[in-house]
JSON list of C-alpha atoms in Angstrom, two decimals:
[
{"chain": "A", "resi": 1, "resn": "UNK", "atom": "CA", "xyz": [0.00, 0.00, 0.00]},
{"chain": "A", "resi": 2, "resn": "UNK", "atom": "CA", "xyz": [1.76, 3.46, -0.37]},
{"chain": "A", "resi": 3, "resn": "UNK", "atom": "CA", "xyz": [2.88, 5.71, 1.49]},
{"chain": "A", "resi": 4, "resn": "UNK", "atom": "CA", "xyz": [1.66, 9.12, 0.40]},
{"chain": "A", "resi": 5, "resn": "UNK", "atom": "CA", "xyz": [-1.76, 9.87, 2.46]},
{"chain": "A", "resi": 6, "resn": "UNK", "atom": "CA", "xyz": [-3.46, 11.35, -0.84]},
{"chain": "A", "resi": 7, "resn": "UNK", "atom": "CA", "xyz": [-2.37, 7.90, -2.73]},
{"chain": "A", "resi": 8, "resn": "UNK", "atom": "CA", "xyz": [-3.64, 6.31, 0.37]},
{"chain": "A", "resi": 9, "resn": "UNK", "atom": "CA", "xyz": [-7.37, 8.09, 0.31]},
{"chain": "A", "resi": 10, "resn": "UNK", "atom": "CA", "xyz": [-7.37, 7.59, -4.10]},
{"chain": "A", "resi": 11, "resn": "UNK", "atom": "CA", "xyz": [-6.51, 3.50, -2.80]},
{"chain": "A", "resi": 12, "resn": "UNK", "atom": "CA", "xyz": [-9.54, 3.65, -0.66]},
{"chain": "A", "resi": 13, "resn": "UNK", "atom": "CA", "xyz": [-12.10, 5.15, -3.09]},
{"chain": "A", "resi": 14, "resn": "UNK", "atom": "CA", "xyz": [-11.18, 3.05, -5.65]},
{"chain": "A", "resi": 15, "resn": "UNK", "atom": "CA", "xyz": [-11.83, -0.13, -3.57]},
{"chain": "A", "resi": 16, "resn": "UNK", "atom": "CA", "xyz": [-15.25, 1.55, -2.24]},
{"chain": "A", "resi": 17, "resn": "UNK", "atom": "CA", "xyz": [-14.37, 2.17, 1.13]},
{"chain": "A", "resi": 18, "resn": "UNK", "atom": "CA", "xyz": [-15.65, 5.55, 0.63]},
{"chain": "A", "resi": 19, "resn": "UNK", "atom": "CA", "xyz": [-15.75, 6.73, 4.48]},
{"chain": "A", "resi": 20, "resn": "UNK", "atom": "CA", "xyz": [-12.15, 6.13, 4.53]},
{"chain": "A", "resi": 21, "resn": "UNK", "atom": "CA", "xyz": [-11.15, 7.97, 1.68]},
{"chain": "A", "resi": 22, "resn": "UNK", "atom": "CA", "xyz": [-13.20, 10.88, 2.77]},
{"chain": "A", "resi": 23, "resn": "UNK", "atom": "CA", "xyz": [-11.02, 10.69, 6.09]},
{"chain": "A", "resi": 24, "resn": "UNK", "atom": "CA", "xyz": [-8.42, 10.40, 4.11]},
{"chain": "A", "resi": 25, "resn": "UNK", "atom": "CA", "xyz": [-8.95, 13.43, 1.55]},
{"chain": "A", "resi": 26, "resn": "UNK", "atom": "CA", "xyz": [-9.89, 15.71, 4.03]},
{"chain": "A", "resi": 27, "resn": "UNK", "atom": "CA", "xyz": [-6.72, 15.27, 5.94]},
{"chain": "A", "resi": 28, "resn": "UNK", "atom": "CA", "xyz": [-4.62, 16.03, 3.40]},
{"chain": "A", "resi": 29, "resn": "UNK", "atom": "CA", "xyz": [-6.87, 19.15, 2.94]},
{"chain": "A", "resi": 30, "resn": "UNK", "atom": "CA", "xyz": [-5.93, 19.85, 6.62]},
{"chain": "A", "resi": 31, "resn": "UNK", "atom": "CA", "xyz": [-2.80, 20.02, 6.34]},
{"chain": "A", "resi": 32, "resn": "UNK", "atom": "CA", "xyz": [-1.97, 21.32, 2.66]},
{"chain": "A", "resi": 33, "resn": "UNK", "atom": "CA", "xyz": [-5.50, 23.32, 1.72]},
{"chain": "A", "resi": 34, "resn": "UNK", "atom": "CA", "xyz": [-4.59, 24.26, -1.79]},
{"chain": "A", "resi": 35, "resn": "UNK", "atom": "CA", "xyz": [-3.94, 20.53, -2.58]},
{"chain": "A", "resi": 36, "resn": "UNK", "atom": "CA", "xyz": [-6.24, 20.27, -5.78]},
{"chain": "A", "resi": 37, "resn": "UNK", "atom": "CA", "xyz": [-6.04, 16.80, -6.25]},
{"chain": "A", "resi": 38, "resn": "UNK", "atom": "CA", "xyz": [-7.23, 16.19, -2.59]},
{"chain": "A", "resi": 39, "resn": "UNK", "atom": "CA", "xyz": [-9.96, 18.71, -3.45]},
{"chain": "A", "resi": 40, "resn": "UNK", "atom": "CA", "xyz": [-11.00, 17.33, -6.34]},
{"chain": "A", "resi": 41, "resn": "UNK", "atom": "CA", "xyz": [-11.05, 14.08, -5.23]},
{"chain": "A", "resi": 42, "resn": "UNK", "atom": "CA", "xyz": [-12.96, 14.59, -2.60]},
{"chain": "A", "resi": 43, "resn": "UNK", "atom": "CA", "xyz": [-15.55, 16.36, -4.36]},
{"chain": "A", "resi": 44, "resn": "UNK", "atom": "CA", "xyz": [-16.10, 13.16, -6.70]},
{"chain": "A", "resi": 45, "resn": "UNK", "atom": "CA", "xyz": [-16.25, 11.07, -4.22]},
{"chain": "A", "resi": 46, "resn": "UNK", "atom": "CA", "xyz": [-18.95, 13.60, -2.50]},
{"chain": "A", "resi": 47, "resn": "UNK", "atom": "CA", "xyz": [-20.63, 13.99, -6.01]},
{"chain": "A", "resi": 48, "resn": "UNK", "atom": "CA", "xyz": [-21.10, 10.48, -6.18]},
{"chain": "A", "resi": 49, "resn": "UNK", "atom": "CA", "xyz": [-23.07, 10.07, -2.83]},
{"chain": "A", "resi": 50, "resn": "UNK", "atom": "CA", "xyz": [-25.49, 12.30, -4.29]},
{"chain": "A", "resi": 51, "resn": "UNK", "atom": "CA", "xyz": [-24.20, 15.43, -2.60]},
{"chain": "A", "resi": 52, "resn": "UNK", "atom": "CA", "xyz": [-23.52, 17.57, -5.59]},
{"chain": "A", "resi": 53, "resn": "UNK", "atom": "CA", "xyz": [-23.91, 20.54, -4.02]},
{"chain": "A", "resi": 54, "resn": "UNK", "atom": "CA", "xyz": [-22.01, 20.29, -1.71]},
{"chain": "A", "resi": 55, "resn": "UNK", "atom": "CA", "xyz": [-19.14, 18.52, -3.90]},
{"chain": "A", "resi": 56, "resn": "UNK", "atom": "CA", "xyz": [-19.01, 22.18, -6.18]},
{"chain": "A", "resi": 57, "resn": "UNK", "atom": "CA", "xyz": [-17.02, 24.22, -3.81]},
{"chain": "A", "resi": 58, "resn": "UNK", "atom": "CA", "xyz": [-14.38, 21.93, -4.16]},
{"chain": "A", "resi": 59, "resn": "UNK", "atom": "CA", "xyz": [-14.40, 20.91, -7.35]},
{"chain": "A", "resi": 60, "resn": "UNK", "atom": "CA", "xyz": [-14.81, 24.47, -8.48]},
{"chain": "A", "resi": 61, "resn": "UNK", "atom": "CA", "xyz": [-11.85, 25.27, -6.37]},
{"chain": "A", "resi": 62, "resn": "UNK", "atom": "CA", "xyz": [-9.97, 22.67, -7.84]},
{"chain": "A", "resi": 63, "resn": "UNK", "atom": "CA", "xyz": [-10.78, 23.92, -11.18]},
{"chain": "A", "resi": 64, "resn": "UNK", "atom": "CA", "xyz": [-9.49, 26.77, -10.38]},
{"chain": "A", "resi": 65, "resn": "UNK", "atom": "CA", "xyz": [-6.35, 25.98, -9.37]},
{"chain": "A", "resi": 66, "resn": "UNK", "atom": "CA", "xyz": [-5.79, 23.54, -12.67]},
{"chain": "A", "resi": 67, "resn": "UNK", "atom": "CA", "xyz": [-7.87, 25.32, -15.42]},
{"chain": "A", "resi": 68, "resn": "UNK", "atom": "CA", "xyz": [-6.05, 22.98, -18.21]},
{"chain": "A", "resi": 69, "resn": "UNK", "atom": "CA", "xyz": [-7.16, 19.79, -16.48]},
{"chain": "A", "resi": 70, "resn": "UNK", "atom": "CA", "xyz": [-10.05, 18.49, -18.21]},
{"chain": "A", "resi": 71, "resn": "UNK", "atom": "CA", "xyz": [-11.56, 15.89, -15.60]},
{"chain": "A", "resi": 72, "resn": "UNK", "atom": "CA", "xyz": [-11.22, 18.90, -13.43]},
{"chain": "A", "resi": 73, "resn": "UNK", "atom": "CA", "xyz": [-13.37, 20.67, -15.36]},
{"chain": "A", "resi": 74, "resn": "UNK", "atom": "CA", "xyz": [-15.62, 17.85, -16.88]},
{"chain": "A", "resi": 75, "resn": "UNK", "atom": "CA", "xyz": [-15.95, 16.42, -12.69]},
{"chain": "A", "resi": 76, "resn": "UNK", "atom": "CA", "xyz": [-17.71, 20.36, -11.99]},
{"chain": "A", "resi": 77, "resn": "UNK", "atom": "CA", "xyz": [-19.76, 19.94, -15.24]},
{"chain": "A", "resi": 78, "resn": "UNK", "atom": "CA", "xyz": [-20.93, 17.20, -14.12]},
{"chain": "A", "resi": 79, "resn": "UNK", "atom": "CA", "xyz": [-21.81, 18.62, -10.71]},
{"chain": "A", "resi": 80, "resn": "UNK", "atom": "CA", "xyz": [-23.17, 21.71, -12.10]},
{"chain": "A", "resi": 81, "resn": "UNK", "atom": "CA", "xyz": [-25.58, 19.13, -14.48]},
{"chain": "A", "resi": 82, "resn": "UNK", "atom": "CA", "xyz": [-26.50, 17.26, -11.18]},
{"chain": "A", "resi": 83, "resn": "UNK", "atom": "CA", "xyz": [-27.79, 20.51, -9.17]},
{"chain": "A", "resi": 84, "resn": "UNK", "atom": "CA", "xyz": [-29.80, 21.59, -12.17]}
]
């Protein structure tokens, strides 16, 4: 398993143990906030249990911060799409 905390939270959402990887994300947010993978990541994981509004603020501030990434931006479409 790695080492890396954010690699650590991206191991647990991919093997659907979502609580942890929300744990997980949001402690690397504590520690470095303008981490936009961490954001980002937890805002799909938020967006997919159904909490799209709450999942824009981070996505959109993970947009932000990588304008040229386009799952950033596609993830906040997708958001945006969700909330109406």
């Amino acid at each position: 398993m790695p080492q890396d905390p954010l690699q650590i939270a991206l191991e647990h959402h991919r093997g659907g143990r979502f609580r942890q990887a929300e744990v997980g994300y949001r402690a690397v947010l504590g520690e470095e906030p303008d981490n936009a993978e961490a954001a980002h990541w937890l805002g799909v994981l938020i967006y997919q249990a159904g909490r799209s509004d709450e999942a824009i603020p981070l996505l959109e501030r993970a947009a932000a911060a990588r304008p040229r990434d386009a799952a950033f931006q596609h993830n906040l479409a997708q958001a945006y799409v969700a909330c109406g």
